[in-house]
XYZ file of C-alpha atoms in Angstrom:
535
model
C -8.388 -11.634 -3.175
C -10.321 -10.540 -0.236
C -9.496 -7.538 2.305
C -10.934 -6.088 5.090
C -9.347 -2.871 4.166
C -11.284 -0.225 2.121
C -9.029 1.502 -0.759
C -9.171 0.831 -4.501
C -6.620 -1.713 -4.181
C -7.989 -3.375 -1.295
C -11.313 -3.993 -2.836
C -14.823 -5.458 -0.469
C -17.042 -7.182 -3.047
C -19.717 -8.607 -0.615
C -22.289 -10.820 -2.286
C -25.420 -11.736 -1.052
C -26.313 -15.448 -2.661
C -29.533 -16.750 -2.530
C -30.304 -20.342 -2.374
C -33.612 -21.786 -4.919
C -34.973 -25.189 -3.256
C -36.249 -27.783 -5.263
C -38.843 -29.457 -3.961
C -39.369 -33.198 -4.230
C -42.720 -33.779 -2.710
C -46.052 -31.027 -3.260
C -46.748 -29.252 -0.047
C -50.203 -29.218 1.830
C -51.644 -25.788 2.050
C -51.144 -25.099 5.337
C -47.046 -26.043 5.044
C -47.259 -23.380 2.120
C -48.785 -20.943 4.645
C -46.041 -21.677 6.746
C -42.835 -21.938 4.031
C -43.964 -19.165 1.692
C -43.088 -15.552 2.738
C -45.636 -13.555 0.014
C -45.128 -9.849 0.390
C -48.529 -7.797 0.042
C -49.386 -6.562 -3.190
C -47.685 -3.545 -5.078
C -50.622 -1.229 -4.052
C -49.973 -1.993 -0.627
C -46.050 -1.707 -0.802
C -46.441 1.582 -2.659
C -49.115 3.429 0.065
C -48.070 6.563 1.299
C -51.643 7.129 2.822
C -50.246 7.655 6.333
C -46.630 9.498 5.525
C -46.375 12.821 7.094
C -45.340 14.969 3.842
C -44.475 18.167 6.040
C -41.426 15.834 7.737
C -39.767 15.509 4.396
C -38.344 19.156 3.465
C -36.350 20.675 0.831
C -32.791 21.874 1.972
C -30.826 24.645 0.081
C -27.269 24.997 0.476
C -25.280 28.249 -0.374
C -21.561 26.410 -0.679
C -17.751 27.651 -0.913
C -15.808 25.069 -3.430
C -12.296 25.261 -2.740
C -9.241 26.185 -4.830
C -6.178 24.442 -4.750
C -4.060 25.646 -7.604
C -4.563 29.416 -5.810
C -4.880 27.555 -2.045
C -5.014 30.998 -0.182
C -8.082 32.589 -2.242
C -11.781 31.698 -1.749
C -13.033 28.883 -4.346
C -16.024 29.292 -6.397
C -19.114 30.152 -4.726
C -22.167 28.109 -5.503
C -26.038 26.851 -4.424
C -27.629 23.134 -4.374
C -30.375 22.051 -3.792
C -31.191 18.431 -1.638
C -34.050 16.610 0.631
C -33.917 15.811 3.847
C -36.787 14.292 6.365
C -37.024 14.735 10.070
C -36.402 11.682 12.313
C -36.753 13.066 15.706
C -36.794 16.238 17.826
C -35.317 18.232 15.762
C -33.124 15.812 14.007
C -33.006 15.886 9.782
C -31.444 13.301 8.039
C -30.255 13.894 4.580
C -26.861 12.586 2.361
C -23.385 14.184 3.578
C -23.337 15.263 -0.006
C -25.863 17.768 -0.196
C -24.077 19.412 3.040
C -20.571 19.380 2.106
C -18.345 22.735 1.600
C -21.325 24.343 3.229
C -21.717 28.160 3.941
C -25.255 28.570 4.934
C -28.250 25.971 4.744
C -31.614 26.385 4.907
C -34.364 24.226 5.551
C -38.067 24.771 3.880
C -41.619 23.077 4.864
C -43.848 21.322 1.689
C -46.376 23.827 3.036
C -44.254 27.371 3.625
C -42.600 30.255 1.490
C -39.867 31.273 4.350
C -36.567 29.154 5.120
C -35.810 27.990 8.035
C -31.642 28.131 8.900
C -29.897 25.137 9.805
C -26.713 23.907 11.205
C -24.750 20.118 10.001
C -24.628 18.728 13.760
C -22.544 15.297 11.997
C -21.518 14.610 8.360
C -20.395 11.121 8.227
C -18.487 11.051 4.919
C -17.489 7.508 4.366
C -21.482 6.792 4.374
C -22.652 9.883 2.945
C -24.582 10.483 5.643
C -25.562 13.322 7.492
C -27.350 14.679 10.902
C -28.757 18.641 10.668
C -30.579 20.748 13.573
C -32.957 24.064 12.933
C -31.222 27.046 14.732
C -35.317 27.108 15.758
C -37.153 24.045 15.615
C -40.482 25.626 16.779
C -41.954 25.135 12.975
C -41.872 21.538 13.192
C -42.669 20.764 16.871
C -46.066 19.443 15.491
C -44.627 17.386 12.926
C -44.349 13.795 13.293
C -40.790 12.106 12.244
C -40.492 9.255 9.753
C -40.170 5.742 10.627
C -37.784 3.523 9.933
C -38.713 -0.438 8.356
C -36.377 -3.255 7.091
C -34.576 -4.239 4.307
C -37.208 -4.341 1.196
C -37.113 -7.902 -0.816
C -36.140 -8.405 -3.717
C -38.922 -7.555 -6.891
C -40.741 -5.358 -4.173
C -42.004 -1.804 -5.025
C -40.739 1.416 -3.135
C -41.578 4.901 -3.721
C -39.181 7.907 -3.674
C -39.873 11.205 -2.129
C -37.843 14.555 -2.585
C -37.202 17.205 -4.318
C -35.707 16.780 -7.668
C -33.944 18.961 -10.655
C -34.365 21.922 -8.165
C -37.973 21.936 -8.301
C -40.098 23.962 -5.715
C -42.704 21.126 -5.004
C -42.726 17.634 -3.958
C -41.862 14.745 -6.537
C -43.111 11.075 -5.854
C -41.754 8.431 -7.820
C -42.232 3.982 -7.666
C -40.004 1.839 -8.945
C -38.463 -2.000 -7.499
C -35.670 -3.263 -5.806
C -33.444 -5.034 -8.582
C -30.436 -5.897 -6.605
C -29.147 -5.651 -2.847
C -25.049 -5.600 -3.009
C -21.820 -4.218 -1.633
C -20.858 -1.209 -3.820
C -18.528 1.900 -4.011
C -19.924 4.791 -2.572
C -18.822 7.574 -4.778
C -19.000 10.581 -1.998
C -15.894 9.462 -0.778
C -14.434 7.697 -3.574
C -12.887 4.554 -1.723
C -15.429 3.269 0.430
C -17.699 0.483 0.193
C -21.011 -0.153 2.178
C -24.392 -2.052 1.591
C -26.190 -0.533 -1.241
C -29.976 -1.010 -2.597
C -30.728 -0.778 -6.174
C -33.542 0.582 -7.462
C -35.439 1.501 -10.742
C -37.208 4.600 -9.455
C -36.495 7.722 -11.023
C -33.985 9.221 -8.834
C -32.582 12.314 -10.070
C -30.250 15.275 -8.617
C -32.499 16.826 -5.762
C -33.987 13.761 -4.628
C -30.278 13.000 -2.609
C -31.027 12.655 1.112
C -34.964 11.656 0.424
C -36.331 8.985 1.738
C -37.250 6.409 0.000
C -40.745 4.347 1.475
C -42.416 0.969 1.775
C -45.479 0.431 4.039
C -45.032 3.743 4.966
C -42.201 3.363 6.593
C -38.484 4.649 5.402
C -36.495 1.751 4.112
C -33.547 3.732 2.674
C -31.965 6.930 1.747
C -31.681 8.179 -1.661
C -28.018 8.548 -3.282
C -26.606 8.487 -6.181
C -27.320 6.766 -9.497
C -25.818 6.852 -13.010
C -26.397 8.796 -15.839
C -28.009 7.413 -18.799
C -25.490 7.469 -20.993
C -24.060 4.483 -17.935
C -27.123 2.471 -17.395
C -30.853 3.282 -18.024
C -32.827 3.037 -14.547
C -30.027 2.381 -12.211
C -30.351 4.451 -8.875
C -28.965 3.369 -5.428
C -30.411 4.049 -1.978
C -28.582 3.439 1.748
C -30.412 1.328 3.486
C -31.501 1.049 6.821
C -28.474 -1.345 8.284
C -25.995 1.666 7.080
C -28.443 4.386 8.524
C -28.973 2.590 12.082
C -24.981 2.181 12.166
C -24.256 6.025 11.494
C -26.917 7.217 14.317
C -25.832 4.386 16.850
C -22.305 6.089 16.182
C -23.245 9.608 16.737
C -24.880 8.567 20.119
C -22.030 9.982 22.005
C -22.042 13.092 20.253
C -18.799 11.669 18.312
C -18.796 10.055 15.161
C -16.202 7.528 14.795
C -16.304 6.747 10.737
C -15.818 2.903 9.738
C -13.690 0.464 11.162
C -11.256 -2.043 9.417
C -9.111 -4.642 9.696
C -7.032 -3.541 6.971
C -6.215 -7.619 6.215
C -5.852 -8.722 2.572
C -6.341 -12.468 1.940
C -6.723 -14.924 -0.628
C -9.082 -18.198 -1.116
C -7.757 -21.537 -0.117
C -9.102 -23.399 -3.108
C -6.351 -25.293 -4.428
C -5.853 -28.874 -2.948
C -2.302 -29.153 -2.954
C -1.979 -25.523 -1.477
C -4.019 -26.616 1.580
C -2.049 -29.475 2.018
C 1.324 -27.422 2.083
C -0.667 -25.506 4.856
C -1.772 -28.328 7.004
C -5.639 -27.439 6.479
C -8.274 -30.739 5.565
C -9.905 -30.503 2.645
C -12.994 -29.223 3.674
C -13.311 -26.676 2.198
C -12.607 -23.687 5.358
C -9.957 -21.318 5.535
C -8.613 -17.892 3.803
C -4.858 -17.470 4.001
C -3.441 -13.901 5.141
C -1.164 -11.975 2.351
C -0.848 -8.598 4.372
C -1.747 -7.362 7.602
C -0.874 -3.504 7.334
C 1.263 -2.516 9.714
C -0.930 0.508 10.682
C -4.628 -1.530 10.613
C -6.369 -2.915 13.548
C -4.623 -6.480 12.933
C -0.917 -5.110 12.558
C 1.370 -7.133 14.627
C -1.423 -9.612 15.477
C -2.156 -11.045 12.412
C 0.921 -12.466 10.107
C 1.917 -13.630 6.197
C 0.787 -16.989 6.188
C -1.944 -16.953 8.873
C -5.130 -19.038 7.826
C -8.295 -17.297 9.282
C -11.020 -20.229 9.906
C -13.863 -18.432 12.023
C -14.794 -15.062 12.993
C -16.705 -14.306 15.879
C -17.565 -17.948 15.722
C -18.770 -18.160 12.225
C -16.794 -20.680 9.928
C -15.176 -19.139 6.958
C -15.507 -21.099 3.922
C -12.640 -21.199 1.463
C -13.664 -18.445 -0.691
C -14.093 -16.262 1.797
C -17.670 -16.247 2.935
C -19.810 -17.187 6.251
C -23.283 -18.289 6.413
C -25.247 -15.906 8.625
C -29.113 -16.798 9.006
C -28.943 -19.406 6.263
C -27.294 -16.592 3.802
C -23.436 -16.538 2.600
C -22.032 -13.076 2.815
C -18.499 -12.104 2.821
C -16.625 -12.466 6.406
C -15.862 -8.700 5.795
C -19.695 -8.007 6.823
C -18.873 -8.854 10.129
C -16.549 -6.305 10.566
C -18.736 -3.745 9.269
C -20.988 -3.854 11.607
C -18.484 -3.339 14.802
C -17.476 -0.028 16.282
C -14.316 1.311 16.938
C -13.265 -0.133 20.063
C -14.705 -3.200 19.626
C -13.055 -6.903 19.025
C -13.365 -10.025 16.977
C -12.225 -13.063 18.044
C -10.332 -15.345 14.889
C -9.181 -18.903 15.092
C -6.784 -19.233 13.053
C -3.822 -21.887 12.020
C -0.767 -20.635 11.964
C 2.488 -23.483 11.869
C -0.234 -26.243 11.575
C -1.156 -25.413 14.826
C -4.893 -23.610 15.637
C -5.234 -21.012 17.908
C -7.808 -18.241 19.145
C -6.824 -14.380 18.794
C -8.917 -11.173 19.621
C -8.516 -8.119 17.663
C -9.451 -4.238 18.742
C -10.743 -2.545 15.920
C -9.939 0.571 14.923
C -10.170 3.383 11.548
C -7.600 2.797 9.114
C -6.387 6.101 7.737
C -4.230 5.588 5.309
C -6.485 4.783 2.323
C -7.838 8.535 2.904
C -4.865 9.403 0.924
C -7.273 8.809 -2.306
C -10.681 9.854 -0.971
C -12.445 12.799 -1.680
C -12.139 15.508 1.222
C -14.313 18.045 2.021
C -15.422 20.847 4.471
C -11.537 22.059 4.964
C -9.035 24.381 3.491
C -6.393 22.949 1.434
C -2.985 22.908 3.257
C -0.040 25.037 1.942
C 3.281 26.724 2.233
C 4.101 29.045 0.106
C 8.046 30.190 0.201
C 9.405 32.901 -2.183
C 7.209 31.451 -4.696
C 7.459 27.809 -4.029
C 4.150 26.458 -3.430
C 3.856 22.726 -1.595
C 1.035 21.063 -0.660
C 0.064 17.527 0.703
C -0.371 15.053 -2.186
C -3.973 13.558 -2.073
C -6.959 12.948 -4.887
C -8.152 16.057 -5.469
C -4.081 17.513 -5.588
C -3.585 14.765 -8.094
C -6.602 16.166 -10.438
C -6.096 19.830 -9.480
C -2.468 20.038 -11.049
C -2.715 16.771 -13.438
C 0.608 15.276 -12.003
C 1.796 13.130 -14.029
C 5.550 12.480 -12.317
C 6.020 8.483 -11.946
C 7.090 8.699 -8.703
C 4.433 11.121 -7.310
C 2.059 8.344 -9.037
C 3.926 5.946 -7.387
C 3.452 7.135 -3.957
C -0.067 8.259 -4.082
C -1.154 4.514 -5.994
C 0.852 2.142 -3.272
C 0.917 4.748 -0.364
C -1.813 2.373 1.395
C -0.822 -1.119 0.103
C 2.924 -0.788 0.298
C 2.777 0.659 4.007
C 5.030 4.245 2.179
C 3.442 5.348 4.787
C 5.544 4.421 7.734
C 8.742 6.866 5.548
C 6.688 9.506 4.754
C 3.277 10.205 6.555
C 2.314 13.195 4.451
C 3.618 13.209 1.182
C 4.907 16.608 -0.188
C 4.615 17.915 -3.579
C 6.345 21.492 -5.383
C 3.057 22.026 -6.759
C 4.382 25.573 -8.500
C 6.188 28.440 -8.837
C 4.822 32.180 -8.729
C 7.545 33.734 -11.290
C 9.606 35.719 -9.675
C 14.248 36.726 -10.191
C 15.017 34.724 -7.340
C 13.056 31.678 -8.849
C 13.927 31.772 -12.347
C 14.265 28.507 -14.147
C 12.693 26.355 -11.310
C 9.748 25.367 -13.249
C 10.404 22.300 -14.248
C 11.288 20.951 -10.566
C 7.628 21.141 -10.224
C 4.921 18.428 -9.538
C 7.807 16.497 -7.776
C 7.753 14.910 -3.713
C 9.666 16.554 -1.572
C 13.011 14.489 0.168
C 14.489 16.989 1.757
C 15.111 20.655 2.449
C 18.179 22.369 3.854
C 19.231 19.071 5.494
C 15.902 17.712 6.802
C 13.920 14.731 6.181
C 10.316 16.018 4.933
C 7.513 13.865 6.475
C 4.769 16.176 6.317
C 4.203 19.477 5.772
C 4.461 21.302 9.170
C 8.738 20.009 8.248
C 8.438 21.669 5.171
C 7.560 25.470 6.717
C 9.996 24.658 10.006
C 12.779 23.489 7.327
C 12.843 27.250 4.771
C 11.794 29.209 8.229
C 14.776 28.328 10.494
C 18.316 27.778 10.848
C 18.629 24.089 9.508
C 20.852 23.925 6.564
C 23.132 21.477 4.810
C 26.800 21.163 6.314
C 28.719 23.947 3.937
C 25.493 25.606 2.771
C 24.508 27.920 5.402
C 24.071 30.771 2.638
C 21.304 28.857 0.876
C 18.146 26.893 0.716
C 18.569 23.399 -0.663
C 15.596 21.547 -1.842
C 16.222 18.081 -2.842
C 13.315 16.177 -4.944
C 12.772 12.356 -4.672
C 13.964 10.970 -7.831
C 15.555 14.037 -9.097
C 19.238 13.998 -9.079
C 20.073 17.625 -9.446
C 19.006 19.453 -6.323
C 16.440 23.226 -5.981
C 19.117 26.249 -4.853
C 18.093 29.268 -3.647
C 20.312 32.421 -1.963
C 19.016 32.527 1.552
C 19.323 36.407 2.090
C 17.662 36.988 -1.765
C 14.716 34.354 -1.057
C 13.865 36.063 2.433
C 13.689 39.399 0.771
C 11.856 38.355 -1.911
C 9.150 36.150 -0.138
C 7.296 39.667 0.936
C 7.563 41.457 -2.649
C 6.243 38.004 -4.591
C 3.140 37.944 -2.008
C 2.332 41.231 -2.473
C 2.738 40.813 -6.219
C 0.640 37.834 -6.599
C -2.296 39.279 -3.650
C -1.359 36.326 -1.272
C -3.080 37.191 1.910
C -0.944 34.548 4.158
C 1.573 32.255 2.871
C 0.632 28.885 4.882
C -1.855 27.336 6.377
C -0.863 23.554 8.015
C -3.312 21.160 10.098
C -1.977 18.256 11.487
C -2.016 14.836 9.809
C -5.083 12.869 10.742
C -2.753 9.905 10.052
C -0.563 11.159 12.477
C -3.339 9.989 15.362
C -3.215 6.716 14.228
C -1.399 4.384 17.708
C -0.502 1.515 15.128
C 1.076 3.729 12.637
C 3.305 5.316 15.729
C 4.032 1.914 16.489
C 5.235 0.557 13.256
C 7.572 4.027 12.691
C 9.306 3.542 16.154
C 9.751 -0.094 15.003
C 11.504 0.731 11.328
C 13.248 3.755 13.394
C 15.261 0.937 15.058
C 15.903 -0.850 12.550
């Protein structure tokens, strides 16, 4: 199956194939000259003869991990240690990673002792990339950025710069490009980009460091596996990814990834391309979703067969031939913006017919990314803790409820989202007399309270904090649990009396702190809940 969504269940694999030629008749010299692209030698690939060394710097990080089984205190505190190299006037590129949950970062020269203090100007987290500034550039206003090459070939040599296992000085290490592919990026958790491969020595440090050919940067150090995984296996972003993220910041905005949010399958089967009205030859991909909150949602339908993309054919498996290579159609999307269109012909009753679509983020996936630089979101309510179900909730408290696993595996895929925008979990009770014996309601998703649908959070604290209540119950809160057929009774008068006695008890310094939804910006998925509203 093939999607233009990015979530573990709505999987890119782009391939790159490579075609070998046979050839019939030996060519002259000159037609070898001509045919034959030989990349210089090793030595060559490998110089670093004219690399400014004081624009790649080591960046320490003093960071504030965050707690979500005790949401209201500080997390852990903790250090790290990256690379980074400066691009332009003042500009340092380095992995979103290395910046994430920061307190205070500092920047230091090959060739000085002091720090220098920085600030993240973008963090693109569905790249892991990000953008830093010096609160004083003047140290560096004689150093002379990096530039940026190409993709490196296949079997060609780079070398890796940076600073890794925490160590003071600079490390260079060589190594070749073994594969070019589509692959997760683990920052996030869910996302999938253009990755290099590499068997340089690429350790924890080197993140963010550039990684050189001809003296020129032709990726970004990133993550790799550990040996116990795979012996010599490190990745690097390359260029394509890196030119996208700064074109995107140009307006001082970054937009993140767009998608189409489109699952289809391959059109392979004779006798299933008949029953569509499609020749067999051998073009086509045949819609199965288009979610209702994606850029294609009530454009694209069950049933549609997609046959060219911005003017490129789509072969039956899914791929289109750009500059005499086959990559998967979803390539083309990855290199729009948001805002921008594609233009499908597609057949749909056995008739063809031409269809633009604006692109835009898809948000829902997020629901199992990783998440960073935020507080988590809570209410807390005479000991009743909820918070918004997402990964690191799921891992935090280990919930294993079926129907908390339920939403949080098919949130994306089976559109939940449209019900309930921001899933709400009872993620514990603080002991207390007027909560006795409501343990075991915990790890559950919230229906409703006192009356009223939950759909995020923010209904959650208006719900226990007003007047609403259940016809007959005025005199107490009523919490009822998806799934769970006996409902969560509290005395109202009791629980308001106690909320201030179990804070003070348990050193809570406020008892919620709500942001609004990001999925809650989304125009399609407004669209699609006004539509199932009248219905």
């Amino acid at each position: 199956m093939t999607t233009f969504a990015r979530s573990p269940f709505s999987i890119i694999t782009i391939f790159a194939c490579f075609c070998a030629f046979f050839l019939i008749t030996p060519l002259s010299a000159q037609d070898k000259k001509k045919e034959i692209n030989i990349p210089p030698p090793p030595s060559v690939q490998a110089d670093v003869s004219k690399v400014e060394f004081d624009a790649i710097v080591r960046i320490e990080v003093e960071v504030e991990n965050r707690n979500y089984r005790v949401p209201w205190n500080i997390g852990g505190l903790g250090s790290g240690v990256g690379t980074g190299f400066l691009i332009g006037k003042n500009r340092f590129l380095t992995n979103a990673h290395v910046v994430s949950n920061r307190r205070l970062i500092y920047i230091k020269k090959m060739d000085r002792p002091e720090p220098y203090k920085a600030r993240v100007l973008f963090a693109a987290h569905d790249c892991d990339l990000a953008l830093l500034e010096l609160e004083d550039p003047t140290p560096f206003e004689n150093v002379k950025p990096l530039k940026f090459g190409g993709t490196p070939k296949l079997n060609t040599t780079v070398i890796a710069v940076g600073y890794p296992i925490g160590g003071e000085r600079i490390s260079v290490t060589r190594g070749v490009v073994s594969r070019i592919d589509f692959r997760p990026y683990t920052h996030s958790g869910v996302d999938f980009h253009l990755t290099i491969q590499v068997d340089a020595a690429i350790n924890p440090g080197n993140s963010g460091g550039p990684v050189l050919q001809d003296n020129k940067v032709v990726g970004v150090a990133f993550q790799g596996y550990s040996g116990s995984t795979a012996q010599n296996t490190a990745y690097m972003i390359p260029v394509p990814v890196i030119n996208r993220f700064l074109k995107d910041v140009d307006d001082g905005v970054y937009d993140y990834y767009v998608d189409m949010a489109t699952q289809t399958i391959n059109l392979l089967n004779p006798a299933q391309r008949l029953a569509l009205g499609l020749k067999n030859d051998g073009k086509g991909v045949m819609v199965t979703i288009a979610d209702k909150a994606g850029s294609a949602g009530g454009v694209l339908k069950t049933g549609d067969v997609l046959l060219s993309i911005d003017g490129y054919d789509i072969a039956s498996d899914g791929f289109v031939t750009i500059d005499g290579e086959r990559i998967n159609l979803n390539e083309i999307v990855e290199r729009k913006f948001v805002g921008d269109t594609v233009t499908l012909k597609i057949l749909r009753d056995h008739k063809e017919q031409e269809i633009k679509v604006e692109l835009q983020r898809f948000i829902p996936y997020l629901i199992q990314a990783n998440h960073y630089d935020k507080k988590p979101n809570f209410v807390l309510f005479a000991g009743l803790q909820f918070q918004p179900l997402d990964r690191e909730l799921m891992s935090s408290f280990g919930i294993g409820n079926l129907k908390a696993r339920y939403v949080y595996s098919y949130f994306s895929r089976e559109e939940l989202y449209i019900e309930r925008p921001e899933p709400v979990i009872l993620t514990a009770v603080l002991p207390d007399s007027v909560n006795t014996h409501l343990q075991p309601y915990t790890k559950q998703i919230v229906d409703e309270v006192n009356g009223k649908k939950i759909h995020t959070l923010q209904d959650v604290h208006d719900a226990l904090n007003g007047d609403a209540h259940e016809e007959g119950q005025e005199n107490y809160h009523v919490i009822r649990l998806l799934g769970e057929g006996r409902p969560l009774v509290m005395e109202r008068a009791k629980a308001q009396a106690a909320h201030k006695r179990i804070m003070n008890k348990y050193n809570v310094g406020y008892d919620h702190f709500i942001e609004k939804p990001l999925i809650l910006e989304s125009k399609a998925l407004a669209k699609a809940r006004e539509k199932a509203e009248k219905k």
